[in-house]
Short mmCIF file of C-alpha atoms and ligand atoms in Angstrom, two decimals:
data_model
loop_
_atom_site.label_atom_id
_atom_site.label_comp_id
_atom_site.label_asym_id
_atom_site.label_seq_id
_atom_site.Cartn_x
_atom_site.Cartn_y
_atom_site.Cartn_z
CA MET A 22 177.41 0.47 15.11
CA THR A 23 178.41 0.05 11.32
CA ASP A 24 181.25 -1.54 9.71
CA GLY A 25 182.18 -3.34 13.04
CA LYS A 26 183.30 0.09 14.75
CA THR A 27 181.35 2.76 16.40
CA VAL A 28 181.10 5.80 14.25
CA PRO A 29 181.11 9.08 16.21
CA PRO A 30 177.56 10.57 15.71
CA SER A 31 178.74 13.94 14.26
CA GLN A 32 180.82 12.39 11.81
CA TYR A 33 178.49 10.42 9.59
CA ALA A 34 174.79 10.68 11.09
CA THR A 35 173.48 14.25 10.17
CA VAL A 36 171.34 14.67 7.13
CA ILE A 37 171.53 18.39 6.42
CA ASP A 38 168.38 20.33 6.62
CA PRO A 39 167.79 22.39 3.59
CA ASP A 40 165.86 24.82 5.61
CA SER A 41 168.84 25.32 8.08
CA HIS A 42 170.47 28.30 6.25
CA ALA A 43 173.60 26.05 6.16
CA THR A 44 175.06 23.39 3.70
CA THR A 45 177.12 21.40 6.02
CA SER A 46 176.64 19.77 9.34
CA GLY A 47 179.97 21.02 10.68
CA MET A 48 183.40 20.05 10.70
CA THR A 49 184.52 16.44 11.57
CA GLY A 50 184.28 16.33 15.37
CA HIS A 51 185.75 14.71 18.35
CA GLY A 52 188.94 16.81 18.13
CA PHE A 53 189.81 15.98 14.60
CA TYR A 54 189.21 19.64 13.23
CA ASP A 55 191.02 20.97 16.31
CA ALA A 56 193.85 18.63 15.51
CA ASN A 57 193.90 19.50 11.68
CA SER A 58 193.37 23.30 11.60
CA THR A 59 197.10 24.85 12.25
CA THR A 60 196.83 26.12 8.62
CA GLN A 61 193.44 27.99 9.65
CA TRP A 62 195.20 29.22 12.61
CA ASN A 63 197.68 30.68 10.56
CA ALA A 64 195.38 32.64 8.73
CA ILE A 65 193.52 33.89 11.77
CA GLU A 66 197.02 35.15 13.14
CA ALA A 67 197.48 37.21 10.19
CA VAL A 68 194.59 39.35 11.21
CA LEU A 69 195.22 39.54 14.87
CA PRO A 70 196.75 43.21 14.85
CA THR A 71 193.41 44.18 13.33
CA LEU A 72 191.57 42.30 16.12
CA ASP A 73 193.76 44.34 18.72
CA HIS A 74 192.82 47.54 17.01
CA ALA A 75 188.99 46.64 17.12
CA ALA A 76 189.40 45.70 20.90
CA LYS A 77 191.20 48.96 21.57
CA THR A 78 188.69 51.01 19.84
CA VAL A 79 185.30 49.50 20.47
CA PRO A 80 183.40 51.74 22.74
CA LEU A 81 182.70 49.96 26.19
CA GLU A 82 180.72 52.89 28.01
CA ASP A 83 177.42 52.47 29.11
CA SER A 84 177.16 48.72 28.93
CA GLN A 85 176.92 46.36 32.15
CA VAL A 86 178.33 43.41 30.12
CA ILE A 87 180.72 43.33 27.25
CA THR A 88 180.06 40.87 24.80
CA LEU A 89 182.43 39.12 22.11
CA ALA A 90 181.02 36.72 19.50
CA ASP A 91 182.72 34.36 17.28
CA TYR A 92 180.45 32.77 14.48
CA GLY A 93 181.53 29.33 13.28
CA CYS A 94 183.82 28.54 16.18
CA SER A 95 183.80 24.77 15.38
CA GLU A 96 185.46 22.83 18.32
CA GLY A 97 186.90 25.91 19.69
CA ARG A 98 190.61 25.74 19.87
CA ASN A 99 191.14 28.53 17.39
CA SER A 100 188.04 30.30 18.82
CA VAL A 101 189.46 30.14 22.17
CA ALA A 102 192.96 31.30 21.09
CA VAL A 103 191.38 34.28 19.32
CA MET A 104 189.22 35.36 22.42
CA GLU A 105 192.24 35.05 24.55
CA ARG A 106 193.98 37.57 22.22
CA ALA A 107 190.95 40.01 22.54
CA LEU A 108 190.74 39.82 26.13
CA LYS A 109 194.15 40.87 26.65
CA THR A 110 193.29 44.37 25.34
CA LEU A 111 189.56 44.45 26.64
CA LEU A 112 190.28 43.16 30.28
CA PRO A 113 192.23 46.22 31.30
CA ARG A 114 189.86 48.56 29.53
CA THR A 115 186.70 47.80 31.53
CA SER A 116 185.83 46.66 35.17
CA MET A 117 182.68 45.18 33.71
CA PRO A 118 182.42 41.30 33.13
CA ILE A 119 182.90 40.13 29.78
CA GLN A 120 180.86 37.35 28.01
CA THR A 121 182.37 35.40 25.20
CA VAL A 122 179.98 33.57 23.01
CA HIS A 123 180.94 30.79 20.67
CA SER A 124 178.52 30.09 17.96
CA ASP A 125 178.33 27.36 15.49
CA LEU A 126 175.57 25.04 13.80
CA PRO A 127 173.48 22.97 16.20
CA THR A 128 175.01 19.87 14.78
CA ASN A 129 178.68 21.04 15.60
CA ASP A 130 180.81 19.27 18.20
CA PHE A 131 179.76 21.44 21.28
CA SER A 132 181.05 18.92 23.53
CA THR A 133 184.46 19.27 22.58
CA LEU A 134 183.87 23.12 22.45
CA PHE A 135 182.65 22.99 26.19
CA LEU A 136 185.63 20.95 27.06
CA ASN A 137 187.86 23.55 25.59
CA LEU A 138 186.43 26.37 27.30
CA ARG A 139 186.31 24.82 30.70
CA PRO A 140 189.39 22.51 30.92
CA HIS A 141 189.92 20.91 34.66
CA GLY A 142 186.50 22.54 35.46
CA GLN A 143 187.70 26.18 35.20
CA SER A 144 187.32 28.89 32.53
CA VAL A 145 190.05 28.54 30.19
CA PHE A 146 190.39 32.39 30.33
CA GLY A 147 191.64 32.44 33.78
CA SER A 148 189.52 35.49 34.96
CA ASN A 149 186.55 35.61 37.23
CA ARG A 150 185.17 38.41 35.07
CA VAL A 151 184.95 36.31 31.83
CA PHE A 152 181.74 34.14 31.35
CA SER A 153 181.60 31.93 28.21
CA SER A 154 178.72 30.57 26.27
CA ALA A 155 177.63 28.75 23.36
CA VAL A 156 174.95 29.33 20.81
CA GLY A 157 173.64 26.80 18.24
CA GLY A 158 172.42 28.39 14.86
CA SER A 159 173.13 29.43 11.37
CA MET A 160 175.31 32.46 11.32
CA TYR A 161 173.00 34.01 8.57
CA ASP A 162 170.03 34.17 11.23
CA GLN A 163 169.88 36.54 14.07
CA LEU A 164 171.38 34.78 17.11
CA ARG A 165 171.87 37.63 19.88
CA PRO A 166 169.36 40.05 21.13
CA ASP A 167 169.28 43.49 19.48
CA SER A 168 172.24 45.76 20.30
CA SER A 169 173.96 43.46 22.52
CA VAL A 170 177.27 42.48 20.97
CA HIS A 171 180.31 44.78 21.03
CA LEU A 172 182.93 42.91 19.13
CA ALA A 173 181.80 40.27 16.54
CA MET A 174 184.17 38.01 14.38
CA THR A 175 184.26 35.18 12.12
CA PHE A 176 187.45 33.28 10.87
CA ASN A 177 187.52 30.73 7.99
CA ALA A 178 183.63 30.28 7.97
CA ILE A 179 181.72 32.60 5.84
CA GLY A 180 182.82 30.84 2.76
CA PHE A 181 180.32 27.97 3.63
CA LEU A 182 177.32 29.07 1.76
CA SER A 183 173.75 29.31 3.50
CA ARG A 184 171.98 27.21 0.71
CA ARG A 185 172.85 25.16 -2.38
CA PRO A 186 172.30 27.49 -5.32
CA VAL A 187 172.16 24.98 -7.98
CA GLU A 188 170.73 21.27 -7.89
CA THR A 189 173.39 19.74 -9.63
CA LEU A 190 177.09 20.46 -10.42
CA PRO A 191 177.90 17.60 -13.03
CA GLY A 192 181.55 18.54 -13.88
CA TYR A 193 183.41 19.11 -10.75
CA ILE A 194 182.75 19.03 -6.95
CA GLN A 195 183.41 22.69 -5.96
CA PRO A 196 181.98 25.97 -7.49
CA ASN A 197 185.33 27.65 -8.42
CA GLY A 198 186.15 24.79 -10.37
CA PRO A 199 189.37 22.79 -10.93
CA SER A 200 192.96 24.43 -11.09
CA LYS A 201 194.86 25.26 -14.17
CA VAL A 202 197.60 22.65 -13.05
CA ARG A 203 195.09 19.65 -12.80
CA ASN A 204 192.13 20.77 -14.87
CA ASN A 205 190.06 17.85 -14.20
CA GLY A 206 186.46 19.06 -14.60
CA TYR A 207 184.48 22.11 -15.49
CA VAL A 208 181.83 24.70 -13.91
CA SER A 209 179.46 26.24 -16.52
CA GLN A 210 179.54 30.00 -16.63
CA GLU A 211 175.62 29.69 -15.89
CA ASN A 212 176.55 27.85 -12.64
CA GLY A 213 179.71 29.84 -11.70
CA LEU A 214 177.44 32.97 -11.63
CA ALA A 215 174.74 31.33 -9.53
CA PHE A 216 177.26 30.59 -6.84
CA LYS A 217 178.79 34.19 -7.00
CA LYS A 218 175.18 35.60 -6.52
CA GLN A 219 174.53 33.25 -3.72
CA ALA A 220 178.01 34.23 -1.98
CA ASN A 221 177.09 37.94 -2.11
CA GLU A 222 173.53 37.42 -0.61
CA ASP A 223 175.30 35.37 2.08
CA VAL A 224 177.37 38.60 3.15
CA GLU A 225 174.39 40.45 2.91
CA ALA A 226 172.35 38.21 4.97
CA PHE A 227 175.34 37.86 7.66
CA LEU A 228 175.70 41.66 7.51
CA ARG A 229 171.98 42.39 8.17
CA VAL A 230 171.85 40.23 11.33
CA ARG A 231 175.10 41.39 12.60
CA ALA A 232 174.07 45.01 12.21
CA LYS A 233 170.96 44.21 14.42
CA GLU A 234 173.28 42.46 17.15
CA LEU A 235 176.08 45.09 17.37
CA VAL A 236 175.87 48.04 19.65
CA PRO A 237 176.16 51.52 18.04
CA GLY A 238 180.03 51.66 17.24
CA GLY A 239 180.53 47.97 17.71
CA LYS A 240 183.16 46.24 15.65
CA LEU A 241 182.88 43.34 13.06
CA LEU A 242 185.65 41.48 11.87
CA VAL A 243 185.27 39.27 8.90
CA GLN A 244 188.02 36.90 7.74
CA VAL A 245 187.74 33.85 5.22
CA PHE A 246 189.77 31.67 2.91
CA GLY A 247 189.42 33.10 -0.76
CA ALA A 248 191.36 34.08 -3.74
CA THR A 249 193.72 36.64 -4.79
CA GLU A 250 195.12 37.52 -8.22
CA ASP A 251 197.23 34.37 -8.53
CA VAL A 252 196.09 32.20 -5.65
CA CYS A 253 192.85 30.20 -5.23
CA THR A 254 192.39 28.42 -2.01
CA SER A 255 190.47 25.58 -3.68
CA ASP A 256 193.13 24.70 -5.97
CA GLY A 257 194.80 21.26 -5.09
CA ILE A 258 192.15 20.02 -2.28
CA TYR A 259 189.32 19.76 -4.49
CA ASP A 260 191.25 18.39 -7.20
CA VAL A 261 192.62 15.42 -5.53
CA LEU A 262 189.01 14.98 -3.53
CA ASN A 263 187.50 14.95 -7.20
CA ASP A 264 190.00 12.39 -8.55
CA ALA A 265 189.41 10.21 -5.49
CA VAL A 266 185.75 10.40 -5.84
CA LEU A 267 185.92 9.81 -9.50
CA SER A 268 187.71 6.74 -9.30
CA PHE A 269 184.81 5.33 -7.12
CA VAL A 270 182.25 6.63 -9.71
CA GLU A 271 184.19 4.37 -12.20
CA THR A 272 183.56 1.37 -10.16
CA GLY A 273 179.98 2.05 -9.71
CA GLU A 274 180.42 2.26 -5.91
CA PHE A 275 179.81 6.09 -6.14
CA PRO A 276 176.46 6.27 -8.10
CA LYS A 277 176.76 8.78 -11.09
CA GLY A 278 173.56 10.35 -10.13
CA ALA A 279 175.11 11.18 -6.43
CA TYR A 280 178.24 12.42 -8.05
CA ASP A 281 176.34 15.00 -10.36
CA HIS A 282 174.32 16.15 -7.20
CA TYR A 283 177.51 16.11 -4.91
CA TYR A 284 179.58 19.44 -4.42
CA GLN A 285 181.05 21.11 -1.63
CA PRO A 286 179.06 24.37 -1.21
CA VAL A 287 182.13 26.50 -0.39
CA TYR A 288 182.99 29.50 -2.41
CA MET A 289 186.17 31.26 -2.73
CA ARG A 290 185.65 35.07 -2.91
CA ARG A 291 187.95 37.80 -3.93
CA LEU A 292 188.32 40.71 -1.53
CA SER A 293 185.95 42.90 -3.77
CA GLU A 294 183.11 40.33 -3.38
CA LEU A 295 183.41 40.50 0.41
CA THR A 296 183.16 44.40 0.47
CA GLU A 297 180.41 44.79 -2.13
CA PRO A 298 177.44 44.22 0.08
CA VAL A 299 179.10 46.85 2.60
CA LEU A 300 179.54 49.46 -0.33
CA ASP A 301 177.35 49.04 -3.12
CA PRO A 302 173.95 50.76 -2.75
CA GLN A 303 172.23 47.96 -4.52
CA TYR A 304 172.61 45.85 -1.31
CA GLU A 305 170.25 46.61 1.68
CA THR A 306 173.15 46.68 3.86
CA ALA A 307 175.15 49.53 2.23
CA GLY A 308 175.50 52.27 4.71
CA LEU A 309 175.04 50.11 7.85
CA PHE A 310 178.92 50.01 8.67
CA GLU A 311 181.93 51.92 8.01
CA LEU A 312 184.76 49.88 6.39
CA GLU A 313 187.57 50.49 8.56
CA ASP A 314 190.34 48.06 7.17
CA THR A 315 190.66 45.47 4.25
CA LYS A 316 193.32 43.14 3.18
CA ASP A 317 194.09 40.00 1.02
CA TYR A 318 196.77 38.11 1.93
CA GLU A 319 198.45 34.46 1.64
CA ILE A 320 199.74 32.44 4.60
CA ALA A 321 202.50 29.72 4.90
CA VAL A 322 200.77 26.17 4.97
CA PRO A 323 202.50 24.19 7.74
CA PHE A 324 202.45 20.48 6.07
CA VAL A 325 203.53 22.04 2.80
CA ASP A 326 206.63 23.88 4.47
CA GLN A 327 207.54 20.80 6.30
CA PHE A 328 207.29 18.91 3.09
CA LYS A 329 209.81 21.29 1.56
CA GLU A 330 212.11 20.81 4.56
CA ASN A 331 212.21 17.13 5.02
CA GLY A 332 210.70 15.57 1.74
CA ASP A 333 208.61 13.16 3.83
CA LEU A 334 205.87 12.52 1.26
CA LYS A 335 203.98 9.86 3.27
CA ALA A 336 203.68 12.54 5.97
CA TYR A 337 202.80 15.19 3.65
CA ALA A 338 200.06 13.11 2.05
CA SER A 339 198.56 12.33 5.45
CA ALA A 340 198.34 15.81 6.83
CA TYR A 341 197.20 17.26 3.47
CA THR A 342 194.30 14.82 3.41
CA ASN A 343 193.44 15.15 6.97
CA PHE A 344 193.56 18.76 6.64
CA PHE A 345 190.59 18.90 4.00
CA ARG A 346 188.98 15.90 5.24
CA ALA A 347 188.09 18.04 8.52
CA PHE A 348 185.90 20.22 6.50
CA THR A 349 184.72 18.23 3.58
CA GLU A 350 183.54 14.84 5.33
CA ALA A 351 180.13 15.88 6.56
CA VAL A 352 179.02 17.28 3.11
CA LEU A 353 180.44 14.06 1.44
CA ALA A 354 178.62 11.90 3.96
CA ASN A 355 175.45 13.87 3.17
CA ALA A 356 175.85 13.18 -0.37
CA LEU A 357 176.13 9.36 0.18
CA SER A 358 173.35 9.01 2.69
CA ALA A 359 171.45 6.78 0.60
CA VAL A 360 174.23 4.64 -0.37
CA PRO A 361 174.57 1.28 1.42
CA GLY A 362 178.09 0.88 3.30
CA LYS A 363 178.69 4.57 2.82
CA ASN A 364 181.05 4.86 6.08
CA GLY A 365 183.59 2.46 4.65
CA LEU A 366 183.45 4.00 1.33
CA ILE A 367 184.09 7.42 3.04
CA ASP A 368 187.32 6.16 4.69
CA ARG A 369 188.30 4.72 1.09
CA ILE A 370 187.71 7.70 -0.69
CA TYR A 371 190.19 9.72 1.79
CA ALA A 372 192.52 6.80 1.55
CA ARG A 373 192.50 7.08 -2.21
CA ALA A 374 193.11 10.84 -2.10
CA GLU A 375 196.15 10.21 0.15
CA GLU A 376 197.38 7.74 -2.35
CA LEU A 377 197.03 10.17 -5.46
CA LEU A 378 199.09 12.59 -3.50
CA ARG A 379 201.80 10.33 -2.88
CA ALA A 380 201.86 8.96 -6.45
CA ASP A 381 202.12 12.54 -7.85
CA PRO A 382 202.15 15.57 -5.48
CA ASP A 383 203.09 17.93 -8.31
CA LEU A 384 199.48 17.63 -9.56
CA TYR A 385 197.90 19.10 -6.55
CA PRO A 386 199.91 22.04 -5.29
CA PHE A 387 198.12 23.84 -2.34
CA ARG A 388 198.37 27.62 -1.26
CA TYR A 389 195.94 29.39 1.28
CA ALA A 390 194.64 32.76 0.61
CA ALA A 391 192.49 34.62 2.85
CA ILE A 392 190.69 38.00 2.72
CA GLU A 393 189.70 40.02 5.69
CA MET A 394 187.56 43.35 6.44
CA LEU A 395 187.00 45.15 9.41
CA LEU A 396 183.74 47.13 9.99
CA THR A 397 182.19 49.44 12.51
CA ARG A 398 178.38 49.55 13.27
CA LYS A 399 177.28 52.98 12.24
CA ASP A 400 175.07 54.92 15.01
C1 SAM B 18 186.58 25.85 8.73
S1 SAM B 18 185.71 25.77 10.06
C2 SAM B 18 186.41 27.33 10.88
C3 SAM B 18 186.41 27.24 12.47
C4 SAM B 18 187.28 28.26 13.17
N1 SAM B 18 186.57 29.65 13.06
C5 SAM B 18 188.71 28.28 12.58
O1 SAM B 18 189.03 29.34 11.90
O2 SAM B 18 189.44 27.48 12.82
C6 SAM B 18 184.19 26.57 9.44
C7 SAM B 18 182.89 26.58 10.49
O3 SAM B 18 181.94 27.16 10.09
C8 SAM B 18 180.83 26.42 10.56
N2 SAM B 18 179.61 27.05 9.68
C9 SAM B 18 179.39 26.46 8.46
N3 SAM B 18 178.22 27.02 7.71
C10 SAM B 18 177.79 27.54 9.05
C11 SAM B 18 176.64 28.48 9.04
N4 SAM B 18 175.87 28.54 8.20
N5 SAM B 18 176.47 29.11 10.29
C12 SAM B 18 177.42 29.02 11.48
N6 SAM B 18 178.31 28.28 11.27
C13 SAM B 18 178.56 27.58 9.98
C14 SAM B 18 181.24 24.92 10.35
O4 SAM B 18 180.37 24.30 11.12
C15 SAM B 18 182.76 25.04 10.80
O5 SAM B 18 182.80 24.85 12.25
#
């Protein structure tokens, strides 16, 4: 018990282990991520035709069990929907049992995931040939036996870095730096390069372990938020969070030392940065996969469109804040772990962000760009 109310354990309790190949303990749990991730679903929806193609062409011969794995599944609403889509193509293609594997960090809210997988005690997939399981572990580690996965996928997740490449980021709270519109901070060139390098090494690590897990000819669909020529998905969200945090640095409630140390370890890649470790011979993983398909794209953001339609600023500020609270809260809580009364402070930081959005929404425009590649494991 803190602040007179029960705090869900996954929300505040976990201190992120630096050896875990992860820089977050997961999304805000107890259904909060599921309830605030329609934008991420829109980003997934845009690559479903590519998933259909992968499900149609992946070789299924010679296997007693067909395995599909999703890395970074969170609480599972979007993970279940994506597996449902793949199963539509796969079930008619085989008489073998199919296993869906939903994987995320050990500190993820797996209870909500399991409830999503077996609502009313029965498989959500509605087939007696589909068996589901969950695996806790970092996606940068091998999590399945060699040559055991047919179709691997990850959505809106590989932007979360495996480690913090710099100790402090004193000028801003996210590696890509502030938007041009708000321009409220800085990231030095040296730090920017350290994050870029880490992001490339993470793709390499991810590909190395997936290459082991996949059967020859197996498919790997990698989709993640990122940046294009004119859109960067960090713009807006981290500007408003940075401004909100800074207002508590000013009052002294958020210690300056903790601010310098605090950043959200997510990186917005360009498509070329995602494909580099597949194609560039300087990476160990070059040559392991055939690059079948790539794209970068922008999707409609539901709360932005609704605001354009109805002008309801209060609802906009609330949906916008909940959207980024779901994926930033665990890291913010970790940054404040030594600060007394941090739970109340976290609530006030997000309330402040909402206030700032209501006061001047034009300072924090938000657009969602994403990148995708489909790979085939070479023999
Ligand atoms: C924004 S959520 C995406 C969830 C879901 N795939 C979707 O698209 O809605 C990112 C997920 O990646 C997970 N994640 C972050 N770092 C990870 C790591 N190193 N290994 C496995 N999962 C990780 C988080 O715990 C979180 O559940």
